[in-house]
Short mmCIF file of C-alpha atoms in Angstrom, two decimals:
data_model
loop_
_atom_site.label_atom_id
_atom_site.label_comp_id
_atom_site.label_asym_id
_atom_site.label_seq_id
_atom_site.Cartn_x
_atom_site.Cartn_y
_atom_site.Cartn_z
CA UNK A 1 -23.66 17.46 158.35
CA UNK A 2 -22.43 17.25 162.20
CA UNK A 3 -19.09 18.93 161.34
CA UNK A 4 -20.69 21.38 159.25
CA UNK A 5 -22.95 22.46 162.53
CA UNK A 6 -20.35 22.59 164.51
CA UNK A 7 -18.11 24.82 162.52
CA UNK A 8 -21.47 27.18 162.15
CA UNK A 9 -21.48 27.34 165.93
CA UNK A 10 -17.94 27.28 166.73
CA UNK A 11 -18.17 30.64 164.07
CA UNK A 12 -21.22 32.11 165.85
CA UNK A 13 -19.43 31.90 169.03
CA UNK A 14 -16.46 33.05 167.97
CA UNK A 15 -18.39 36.14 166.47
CA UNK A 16 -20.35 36.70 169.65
CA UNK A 17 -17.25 36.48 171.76
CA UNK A 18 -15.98 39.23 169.66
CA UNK A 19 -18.77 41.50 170.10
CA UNK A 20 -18.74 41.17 173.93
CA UNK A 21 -15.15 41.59 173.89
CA UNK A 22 -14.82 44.53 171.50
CA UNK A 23 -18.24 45.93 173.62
CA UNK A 24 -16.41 45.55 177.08
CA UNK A 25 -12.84 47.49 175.59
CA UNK A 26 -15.30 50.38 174.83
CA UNK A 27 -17.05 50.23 178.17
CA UNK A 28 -13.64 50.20 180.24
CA UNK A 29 -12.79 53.41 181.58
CA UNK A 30 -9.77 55.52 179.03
CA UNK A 31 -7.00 55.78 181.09
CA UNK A 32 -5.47 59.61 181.49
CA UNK A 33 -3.14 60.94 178.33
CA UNK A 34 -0.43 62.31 179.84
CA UNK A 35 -0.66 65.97 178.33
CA UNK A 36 2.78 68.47 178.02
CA UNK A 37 2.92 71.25 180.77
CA UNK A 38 1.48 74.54 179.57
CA UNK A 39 3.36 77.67 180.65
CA UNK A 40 1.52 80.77 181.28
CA UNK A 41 3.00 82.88 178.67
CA UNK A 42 2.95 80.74 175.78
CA UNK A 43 -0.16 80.16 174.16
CA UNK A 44 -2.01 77.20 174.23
CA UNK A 45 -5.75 75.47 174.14
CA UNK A 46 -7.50 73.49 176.97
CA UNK A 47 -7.02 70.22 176.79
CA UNK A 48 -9.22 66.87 177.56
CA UNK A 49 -7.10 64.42 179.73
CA UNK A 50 -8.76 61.37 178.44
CA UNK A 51 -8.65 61.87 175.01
CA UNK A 52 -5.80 64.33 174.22
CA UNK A 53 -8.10 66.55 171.84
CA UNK A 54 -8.79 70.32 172.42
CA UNK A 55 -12.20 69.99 175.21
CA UNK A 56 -15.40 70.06 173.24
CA UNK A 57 -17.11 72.96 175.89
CA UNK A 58 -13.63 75.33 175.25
CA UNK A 59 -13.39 74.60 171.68
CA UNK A 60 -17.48 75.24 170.95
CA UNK A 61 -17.25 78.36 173.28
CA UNK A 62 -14.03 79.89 170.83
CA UNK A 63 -16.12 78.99 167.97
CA UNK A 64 -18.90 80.63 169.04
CA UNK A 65 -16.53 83.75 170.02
CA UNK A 66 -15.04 83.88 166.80
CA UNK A 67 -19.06 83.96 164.74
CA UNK A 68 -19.20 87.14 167.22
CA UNK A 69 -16.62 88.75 166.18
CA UNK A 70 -16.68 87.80 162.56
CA UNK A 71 -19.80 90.27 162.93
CA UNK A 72 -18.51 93.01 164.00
CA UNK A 73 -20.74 94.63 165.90
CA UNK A 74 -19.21 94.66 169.45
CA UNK A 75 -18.10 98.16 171.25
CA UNK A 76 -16.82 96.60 174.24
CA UNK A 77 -15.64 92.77 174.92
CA UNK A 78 -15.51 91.33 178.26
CA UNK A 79 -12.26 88.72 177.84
CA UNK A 80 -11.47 85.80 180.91
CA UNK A 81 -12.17 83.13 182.72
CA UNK A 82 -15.60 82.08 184.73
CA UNK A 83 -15.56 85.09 186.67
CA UNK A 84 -16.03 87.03 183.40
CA UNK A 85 -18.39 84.06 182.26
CA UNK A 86 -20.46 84.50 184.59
CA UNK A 87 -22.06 87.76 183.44
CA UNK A 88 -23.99 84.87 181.58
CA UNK A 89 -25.97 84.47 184.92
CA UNK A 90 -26.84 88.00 185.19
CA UNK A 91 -28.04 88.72 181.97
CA UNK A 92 -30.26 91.69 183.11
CA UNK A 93 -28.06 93.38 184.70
CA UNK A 94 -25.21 92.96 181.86
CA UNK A 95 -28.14 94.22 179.43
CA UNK A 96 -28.49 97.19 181.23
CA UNK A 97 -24.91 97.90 181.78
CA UNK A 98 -23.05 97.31 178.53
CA UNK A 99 -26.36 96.88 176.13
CA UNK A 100 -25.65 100.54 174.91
CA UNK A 101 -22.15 99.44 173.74
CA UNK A 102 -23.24 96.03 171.94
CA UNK A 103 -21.22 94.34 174.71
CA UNK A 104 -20.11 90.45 173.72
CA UNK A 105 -18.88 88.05 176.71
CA UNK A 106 -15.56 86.01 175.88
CA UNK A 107 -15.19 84.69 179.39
CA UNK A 108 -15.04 80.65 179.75
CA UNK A 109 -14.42 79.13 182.52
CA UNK A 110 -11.87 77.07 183.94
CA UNK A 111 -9.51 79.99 181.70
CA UNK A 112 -6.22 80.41 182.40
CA UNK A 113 -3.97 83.12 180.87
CA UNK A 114 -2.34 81.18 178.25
CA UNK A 115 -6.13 79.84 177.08
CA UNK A 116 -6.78 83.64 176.91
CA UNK A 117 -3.73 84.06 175.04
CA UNK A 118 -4.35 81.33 172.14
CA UNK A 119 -8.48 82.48 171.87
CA UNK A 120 -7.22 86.13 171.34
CA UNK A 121 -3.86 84.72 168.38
CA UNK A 122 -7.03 82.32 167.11
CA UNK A 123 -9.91 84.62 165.60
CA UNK A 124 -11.66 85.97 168.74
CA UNK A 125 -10.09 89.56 167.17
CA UNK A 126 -10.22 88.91 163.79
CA UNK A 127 -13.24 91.04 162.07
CA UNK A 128 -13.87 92.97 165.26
CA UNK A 129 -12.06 96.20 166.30
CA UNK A 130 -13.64 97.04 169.89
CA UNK A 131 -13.50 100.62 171.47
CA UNK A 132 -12.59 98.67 174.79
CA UNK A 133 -11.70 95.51 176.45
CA UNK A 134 -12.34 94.23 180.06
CA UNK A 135 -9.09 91.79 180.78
CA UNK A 136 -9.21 90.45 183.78
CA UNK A 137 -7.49 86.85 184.06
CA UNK A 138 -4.63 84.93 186.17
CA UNK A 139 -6.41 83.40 189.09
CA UNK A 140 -6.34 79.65 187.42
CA UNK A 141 -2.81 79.96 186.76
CA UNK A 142 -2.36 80.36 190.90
CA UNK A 143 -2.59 76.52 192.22
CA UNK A 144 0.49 75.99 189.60
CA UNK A 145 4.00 76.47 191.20
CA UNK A 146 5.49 76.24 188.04
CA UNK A 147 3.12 79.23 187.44
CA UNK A 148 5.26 82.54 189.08
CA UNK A 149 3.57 85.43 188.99
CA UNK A 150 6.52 86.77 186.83
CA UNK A 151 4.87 84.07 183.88
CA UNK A 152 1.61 84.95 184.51
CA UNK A 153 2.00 88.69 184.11
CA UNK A 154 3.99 88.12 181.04
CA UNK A 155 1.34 86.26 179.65
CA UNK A 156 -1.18 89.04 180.78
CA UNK A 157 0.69 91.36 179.02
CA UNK A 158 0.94 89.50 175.61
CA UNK A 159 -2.58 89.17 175.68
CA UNK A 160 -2.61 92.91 175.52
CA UNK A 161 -0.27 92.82 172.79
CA UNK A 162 -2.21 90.56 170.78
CA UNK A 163 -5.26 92.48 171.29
CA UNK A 164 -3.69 95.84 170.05
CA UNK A 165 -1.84 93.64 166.72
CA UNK A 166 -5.37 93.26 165.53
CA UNK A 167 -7.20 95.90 166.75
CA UNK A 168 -4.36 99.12 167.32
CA UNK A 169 -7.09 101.38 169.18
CA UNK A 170 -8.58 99.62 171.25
CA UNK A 171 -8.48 100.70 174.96
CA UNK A 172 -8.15 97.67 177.67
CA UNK A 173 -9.57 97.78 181.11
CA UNK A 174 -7.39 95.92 182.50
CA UNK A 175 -8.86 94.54 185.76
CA UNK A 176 -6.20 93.56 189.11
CA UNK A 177 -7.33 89.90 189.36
CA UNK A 178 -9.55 89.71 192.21
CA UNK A 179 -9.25 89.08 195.76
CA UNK A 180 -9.62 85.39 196.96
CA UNK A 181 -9.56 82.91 199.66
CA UNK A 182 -11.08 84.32 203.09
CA UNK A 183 -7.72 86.19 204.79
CA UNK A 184 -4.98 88.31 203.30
CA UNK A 185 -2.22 86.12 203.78
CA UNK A 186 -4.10 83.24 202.13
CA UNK A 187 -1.42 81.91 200.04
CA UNK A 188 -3.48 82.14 196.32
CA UNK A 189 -4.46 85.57 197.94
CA UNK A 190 -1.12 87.04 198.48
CA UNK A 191 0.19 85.09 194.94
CA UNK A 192 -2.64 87.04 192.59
CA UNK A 193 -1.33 90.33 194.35
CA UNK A 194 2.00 89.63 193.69
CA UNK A 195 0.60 89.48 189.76
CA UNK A 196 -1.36 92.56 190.47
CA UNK A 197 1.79 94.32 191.41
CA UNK A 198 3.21 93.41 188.14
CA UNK A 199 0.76 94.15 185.55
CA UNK A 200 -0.18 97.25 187.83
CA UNK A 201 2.71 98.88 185.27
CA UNK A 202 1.17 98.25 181.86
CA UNK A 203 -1.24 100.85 182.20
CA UNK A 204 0.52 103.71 180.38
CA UNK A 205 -2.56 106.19 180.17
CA UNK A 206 -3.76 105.85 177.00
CA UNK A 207 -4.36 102.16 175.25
CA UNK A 208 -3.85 100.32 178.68
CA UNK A 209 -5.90 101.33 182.30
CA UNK A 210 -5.09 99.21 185.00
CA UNK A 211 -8.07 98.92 187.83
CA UNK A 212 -8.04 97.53 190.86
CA UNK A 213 -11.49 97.05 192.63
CA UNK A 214 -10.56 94.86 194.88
CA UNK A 215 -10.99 96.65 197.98
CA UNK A 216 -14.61 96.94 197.41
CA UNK A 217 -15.14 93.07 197.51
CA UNK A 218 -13.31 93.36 201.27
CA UNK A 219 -14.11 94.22 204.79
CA UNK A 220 -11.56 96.89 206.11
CA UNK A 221 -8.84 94.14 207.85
CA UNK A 222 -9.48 92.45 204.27
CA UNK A 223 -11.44 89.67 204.97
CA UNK A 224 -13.21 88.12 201.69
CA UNK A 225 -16.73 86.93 203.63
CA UNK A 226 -18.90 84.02 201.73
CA UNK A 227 -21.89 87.03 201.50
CA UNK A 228 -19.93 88.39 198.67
CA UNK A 229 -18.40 85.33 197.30
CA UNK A 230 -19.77 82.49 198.11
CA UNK A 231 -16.97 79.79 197.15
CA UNK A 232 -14.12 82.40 198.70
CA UNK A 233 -13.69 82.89 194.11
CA UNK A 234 -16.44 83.26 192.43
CA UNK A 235 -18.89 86.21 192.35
CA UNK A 236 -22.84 86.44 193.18
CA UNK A 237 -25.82 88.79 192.14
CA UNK A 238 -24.90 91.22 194.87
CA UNK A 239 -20.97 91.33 193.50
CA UNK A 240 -21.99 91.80 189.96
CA UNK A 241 -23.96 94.61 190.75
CA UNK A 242 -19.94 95.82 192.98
CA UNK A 243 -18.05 95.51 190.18
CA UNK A 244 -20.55 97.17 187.40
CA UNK A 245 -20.97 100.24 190.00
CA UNK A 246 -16.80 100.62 190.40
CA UNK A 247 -16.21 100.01 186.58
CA UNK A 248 -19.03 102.14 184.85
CA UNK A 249 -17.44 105.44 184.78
CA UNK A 250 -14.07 104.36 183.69
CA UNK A 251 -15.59 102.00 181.03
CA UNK A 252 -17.43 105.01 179.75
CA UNK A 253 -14.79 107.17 179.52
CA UNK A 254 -12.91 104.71 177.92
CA UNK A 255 -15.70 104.02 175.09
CA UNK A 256 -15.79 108.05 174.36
#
């Protein structure tokens, strides 16, 4: 009777010890996954660090991109990163802007051009054949020296080239990537213009219009001042309402 108590507990403590233990490996923080270098012109998803999958906010935005599309409906399609995103924060003004053309928002952020690249080869054009696209992406790929502005630009311009594979007549609007950081020779500044140069050249004057509204963010030595954008990146109400007054004309003609 006395060994057959002990085994019980030397069992229940065995189990319990178990349970802490297997309760404590859960609990302990996931060490980083060492993920393979993306390159700017190659396509590829966003990845989670910790757990190696595709990141549950950039894979449930796609999805929800791709039941958009799947619809039909859109005339024009805003494409990027949280810049373009954040049109979400200015509904109204998005509404009255782009309401007339059906308008959908593909912007997530954190984008860089090779996440742009894989949304656009993965079903964010498949059942949708826009007049027009807004493109305006790059300024991720910036902090990455492996990230020339040569890549980035190439990557820019297969996005373009995906676009037109599944919809031919589509016209893209595609944007210089903005001004940022506060002075001209700001090192991500003077790297996004080198892009701008670059893509500057795709415009051909029919499926492809290059736009660059930068200026109108600036003062005139081309200082970027936290009244317009706030984080020296990232637009407010007041720019919103900027770049919707320099883009509505073009965007309509393009829509015609």
């Amino acid at each position: 009777m006395k060994s057959s108590l002990l085994l019980l507990f030397g069992l229940s403590l065995f189990a319990a010890t178990s349970v802490v233990a297997q309760q404590a490996k859960k609990d302990a923080p996931k060490k980083a996954i060492s993920l393979p270098a993306q390159q700017a012109d190659v396509a590829a998803a966003k990845f989670d660090g910790k757990t190696g999958e595709i990141q549950a906010g950039f894979a449930n935005a796609h999805k929800s991109f791709v039941a958009i599309a799947q619809k039909g409906e859109a005339q024009v399609v805003f494409i990027g990163d949280s810049i373009t995103a954040g049109w979400n924060g200015q509904k109204a003004l998005f509404e009255k802007e782009y309401g007339q053309y059906k308008a959908a928002n593909f912007g997530i952020g954190g984008d860089q051009v090779q996440h742009v690249l894989w949304r656009v080869e993965n079903g964010e054009f498949e059942g949708i054949k826009p007049k027009a696209v807004v493109l305006m992406i790059g300024t991720n790929n910036v902090g990455n020296p492996a990230h020339t502005p040569e890549l980035i630009a190439n990557g820019i311009k297969k996005i373009i080239a995906a676009i037109h594979q599944r919809s031919p007549n589509t016209k893209v609007l595609l944007l210089a990537v903005f001004p940022r950081a506060a002075k001209p020779t700001d090192a991500p500044r003077v790297k996004n213009e080198q892009v701008n140069a670059i893509i500057a050249k795709f415009d051909d004057g029919m499926k492809v219009h290059y736009f660059d509204i930068g200026a109108k963010f600036l003062t005139a030595d081309g200082t970027l001042e936290k009244s317009v954008m706030p984080d020296l990146l990232h637009l407010n109400a007041a720019s919103y309402q900027i770049e919707a007054d320099a883009i509505r004309d073009k965007l309509a003609a393009l829509v015609k």
